[in-house]
Amino acid sequence: MDSALARPQLGRWRTAVFAIFLASGLSIATWAARVPDIKHAVGVDNARLGLMLLAGGIASILGVSVSSILLARFGARRGMLGAMILFGIGVALIGFGASVFESPLVVTLGLLLWGFGNGAVDVMMNVEGAAIEKQSGKTILPLFHAFFSFGTVIGAGLGVAAIAIGMKVVTHLSIIAVIIVVIACVSVANVPARELNLDTPAAAPKLALRERLHITLSAWREPRTYALGVILLGMAFAEGGANDWLALGIVEGHGADKALGAAGLAVFSVSMTAVRVFGGPLVDRFGRVATLRVLAATATVGLLLFILAPTVPLIFVGAALWGAGVSLGFPLGMSAAADDPAKAAARVSATATIGYIAFLAGPPLLGLISEHIGLLNTLYILVALIIASGLASPAARPIGGSTVGAGHPHRQSEHAG
């Protein structure tokens, strides 16, 4: 177990991980904001562009899957530094592929580097965030994920500004890439070099690859991994579905104009981010399980209201409840997977893989189904998955002596003892 850190060191560690979460969100929104320009520059149609984006998504899943091996081999500091430099290079390469080489192949290579690096750092930063939770005794992973959301907002805003002033894609993306690398170097310098238990002591750096694979795969043999996966499956599916289809649901499903569609998505995003900012104390007061149950019920009500609402104001209320309800599913799932420090990296990697697959593959699947039954009717699938997430919420109960997310009564008895 990690030894207690002095308050200033813990503060620097926490700030560093906040910055890493923000940089991850910044990287995604930066190239996503320039997708229309990239598509035009390399001369591809929507189908080929979709395949290029799919390649990045597959690389992300691969990065998530091998992250625990990278953590065991290199540790959190070197692992996160290498992964962030890799996805920073990927962002820059996407820009060079669009503006300099005008090559779909180069852009795809950039997406592969970005996807792998960002997927790997996603698990590592969640493991670090969970370790900070244990040091501080408070639930703060939702706040870390809020900083990821802040990063996407900043990236999208800078993208709008870059387009407005006519900045070339390569210039825009290269500037952001440099910022990401600077954030990486400064941040990891403030991450403490600590023992990383992964079923075997980190003091044995020469673990054979076969042993590391065994450690990683062991998480997939635990029933709790799949139960946590159900929590993430429903919540990530519903979050990704909102990002891709909420605005279109307002426009095509409810017959509103495009501006209201964009406004509805904004309501969803603001609601989700707000709960992530302020949700930690609620989890500490009521516990992970109760919080997840209430949020699953909130998301269910929100989705049903969004689907059935007869007026635009009620649609927006539904979008707000939908966003609030799915806000903490991913961070609390990650926190629960990391309860036992000895198996944190492997369990977070396995659980995150399920969430990533749902987040990336879910929205296209909804699109295919909607061609046959209509978009609003398709959203009932999300209702069913969120109900399943709520039913699986007991899997998030703290284990291994962890008091984070256990709820106030448990914490009171611990302090009393």
Coordinates of N, CA and C in Angstrom, one line a residue, residues 309-388:
A309 N -41.9 13.3 -24.6 CA -42.3 14.7 -24.3 C -43.0 15.4 -25.5
P310 N -44.1 16.0 -25.2 CA -44.9 16.7 -26.3 C -44.4 18.1 -26.5
T311 N -43.6 18.7 -25.7 CA -43.2 20.1 -25.9 C -41.6 20.2 -25.7
V312 N -41.1 21.2 -26.3 CA -39.6 21.4 -26.3 C -39.1 21.6 -24.9
P313 N -39.7 22.4 -24.0 CA -39.2 22.5 -22.7 C -39.1 21.2 -22.0
L314 N -40.1 20.3 -22.1 CA -40.0 19.0 -21.5 C -38.9 18.1 -22.1
I315 N -38.7 18.3 -23.4 CA -37.6 17.6 -24.1 C -36.2 18.0 -23.4
F316 N -36.1 19.3 -23.2 CA -34.9 19.8 -22.6 C -34.7 19.3 -21.1
V317 N -35.8 19.2 -20.4 CA -35.8 18.6 -19.0 C -35.3 17.2 -19.1
G318 N -35.9 16.4 -20.1 CA -35.4 15.1 -20.3 C -34.0 15.0 -20.6
A319 N -33.4 15.9 -21.5 CA -32.0 15.8 -21.8 C -31.2 16.1 -20.6
A320 N -31.6 17.1 -19.7 CA -30.9 17.4 -18.5 C -30.8 16.2 -17.6
L321 N -31.9 15.5 -17.4 CA -32.0 14.3 -16.5 C -31.2 13.2 -17.1
W322 N -31.2 13.0 -18.4 CA -30.4 12.0 -19.1 C -28.9 12.3 -18.8
G323 N -28.5 13.5 -19.0 CA -27.1 13.9 -18.8 C -26.7 13.7 -17.3
A324 N -27.5 14.1 -16.4 CA -27.2 13.9 -15.0 C -27.1 12.4 -14.6
G325 N -28.0 11.6 -15.2 CA -28.1 10.2 -14.8 C -26.9 9.4 -15.3
V326 N -26.3 9.7 -16.4 CA -25.2 9.0 -16.9 C -23.8 9.5 -16.5
S327 N -23.8 10.6 -15.8 CA -22.6 11.4 -15.5 C -21.6 10.6 -14.7
L328 N -22.0 9.8 -13.8 CA -21.0 9.2 -12.8 C -20.8 7.7 -13.1
G329 N -21.5 7.1 -14.1 CA -21.4 5.7 -14.3 C -19.9 5.3 -14.6
F330 N -19.3 6.0 -15.5 CA -17.9 5.6 -15.9 C -16.9 5.9 -14.8
P331 N -16.9 7.1 -14.2 CA -15.9 7.3 -13.1 C -16.1 6.4 -11.9
L332 N -17.4 6.2 -11.5 CA -17.6 5.3 -10.3 C -17.2 3.8 -10.7
G333 N -17.5 3.4 -11.9 CA -17.1 2.1 -12.3 C -15.5 2.0 -12.3
M334 N -14.8 3.0 -12.7 CA -13.4 3.0 -12.7 C -12.9 3.0 -11.2
S335 N -13.5 3.7 -10.4 CA -13.2 3.8 -8.9 C -13.4 2.4 -8.3
A336 N -14.5 1.8 -8.6 CA -14.8 0.5 -8.0 C -13.7 -0.6 -8.5
A337 N -13.4 -0.5 -9.8 CA -12.4 -1.5 -10.3 C -11.1 -1.3 -9.7
A338 N -10.8 -0.1 -9.2 CA -9.4 0.1 -8.6 C -9.4 0.0 -7.1
D339 N -10.5 -0.6 -6.5 CA -10.5 -0.7 -5.0 C -9.3 -1.4 -4.4
D340 N -8.9 -2.5 -5.0 CA -7.8 -3.2 -4.5 C -6.5 -2.8 -5.3
P341 N -5.6 -2.1 -4.6 CA -4.4 -1.6 -5.3 C -3.6 -2.7 -6.0
A342 N -3.6 -3.9 -5.4 CA -2.8 -5.0 -5.9 C -3.3 -5.4 -7.3
K343 N -4.6 -5.1 -7.7 CA -5.1 -5.5 -9.0 C -5.7 -4.4 -9.7
A344 N -5.4 -3.1 -9.3 CA -6.1 -2.0 -9.8 C -5.9 -1.9 -11.3
A345 N -4.7 -1.9 -11.8 CA -4.4 -1.6 -13.2 C -5.1 -2.7 -14.1
A346 N -5.0 -4.0 -13.8 CA -5.6 -5.0 -14.6 C -7.1 -4.9 -14.6
R347 N -7.7 -4.6 -13.4 CA -9.2 -4.5 -13.3 C -9.7 -3.3 -14.0
V348 N -9.0 -2.2 -13.9 CA -9.4 -0.9 -14.6 C -9.3 -1.1 -16.1
S349 N -8.2 -1.8 -16.5 CA -8.0 -2.0 -18.0 C -9.2 -2.9 -18.5
A350 N -9.5 -4.0 -17.8 CA -10.6 -4.8 -18.3 C -11.9 -4.1 -18.3
T351 N -12.3 -3.4 -17.2 CA -13.5 -2.8 -17.1 C -13.6 -1.6 -18.1
A352 N -12.5 -0.9 -18.3 CA -12.5 0.2 -19.3 C -12.7 -0.3 -20.7
T353 N -12.2 -1.5 -21.0 CA -12.3 -2.0 -22.3 C -13.8 -2.2 -22.7
I354 N -14.5 -2.7 -21.7 CA -16.0 -2.9 -21.9 C -16.6 -1.6 -22.2
G355 N -16.3 -0.6 -21.4 CA -16.9 0.7 -21.5 C -16.5 1.4 -22.8
Y356 N -15.3 1.2 -23.3 CA -14.8 1.8 -24.5 C -15.5 1.2 -25.7
I357 N -15.7 -0.1 -25.7 CA -16.4 -0.8 -26.8 C -17.8 -0.3 -26.9
A358 N -18.5 -0.2 -25.7 CA -19.8 0.3 -25.7 C -19.9 1.7 -26.2
F359 N -19.0 2.6 -25.8 CA -19.0 4.0 -26.2 C -18.7 4.2 -27.7
L360 N -17.8 3.3 -28.2 CA -17.4 3.5 -29.6 C -18.4 2.7 -30.6
A361 N -18.8 1.5 -30.2 CA -19.6 0.7 -31.1 C -21.1 1.0 -30.9
G362 N -21.5 1.4 -29.8 CA -22.9 1.6 -29.5 C -23.6 2.6 -30.4
P363 N -23.1 3.8 -30.6 CA -23.8 4.8 -31.5 C -24.0 4.3 -32.9
P364 N -23.0 3.7 -33.6 CA -23.2 3.3 -34.9 C -24.3 2.2 -35.0
L365 N -24.3 1.3 -33.9 CA -25.3 0.3 -33.9 C -26.7 0.9 -33.7
L366 N -26.8 1.9 -32.9 CA -28.1 2.6 -32.8 C -28.6 3.2 -34.1
G367 N -27.6 3.7 -34.9 CA -27.9 4.3 -36.2 C -28.5 3.3 -37.1
L368 N -27.9 2.1 -37.1 CA -28.4 1.0 -38.0 C -29.8 0.6 -37.6
I369 N -30.0 0.4 -36.3 CA -31.3 0.0 -35.9 C -32.4 1.1 -36.2
S370 N -32.0 2.3 -36.0 CA -32.9 3.4 -36.2 C -33.5 3.5 -37.7
E371 N -32.7 2.9 -38.6 CA -33.2 2.9 -40.0 C -34.4 2.0 -40.1
H372 N -34.6 1.1 -39.2 CA -35.8 0.2 -39.3 C -36.9 0.6 -38.4
I373 N -36.6 1.1 -37.2 CA -37.7 1.4 -36.3 C -37.9 2.9 -35.9
G374 N -37.0 3.7 -36.4 CA -37.1 5.1 -36.1 C -36.1 5.5 -34.9
L375 N -35.6 6.7 -34.9 CA -34.6 7.1 -33.9 C -35.1 7.1 -32.5
L376 N -36.3 7.7 -32.2 CA -36.8 7.8 -30.9 C -37.1 6.4 -30.3
N377 N -37.7 5.5 -31.1 CA -38.0 4.2 -30.7 C -36.7 3.4 -30.4
T378 N -35.6 3.7 -31.1 CA -34.3 3.1 -30.9 C -33.8 3.4 -29.5
L379 N -34.1 4.6 -29.0 CA -33.6 5.0 -27.7 C -34.2 4.2 -26.5
Y380 N -35.2 3.4 -26.8 CA -35.7 2.5 -25.7 C -34.7 1.5 -25.4
I381 N -33.8 1.2 -26.3 CA -32.7 0.3 -26.1 C -31.8 0.8 -24.9
L382 N -31.5 2.1 -25.0 CA -30.8 2.8 -23.9 C -31.5 2.7 -22.6
V383 N -32.8 2.8 -22.6 CA -33.5 2.7 -21.4 C -33.3 1.4 -20.7
A384 N -33.4 0.3 -21.6 CA -33.2 -1.1 -21.0 C -31.8 -1.2 -20.5
L385 N -30.8 -0.7 -21.2 CA -29.4 -0.9 -20.8 C -29.1 -0.1 -19.5
I386 N -29.7 1.1 -19.3 CA -29.5 1.8 -18.1 C -30.2 1.1 -16.9
I387 N -31.4 0.5 -17.1 CA -32.0 -0.2 -16.1 C -31.1 -1.4 -15.6
A388 N -30.5 -2.0 -16.6 CA -29.5 -3.1 -16.3 C -28.3 -2.6 -15.5

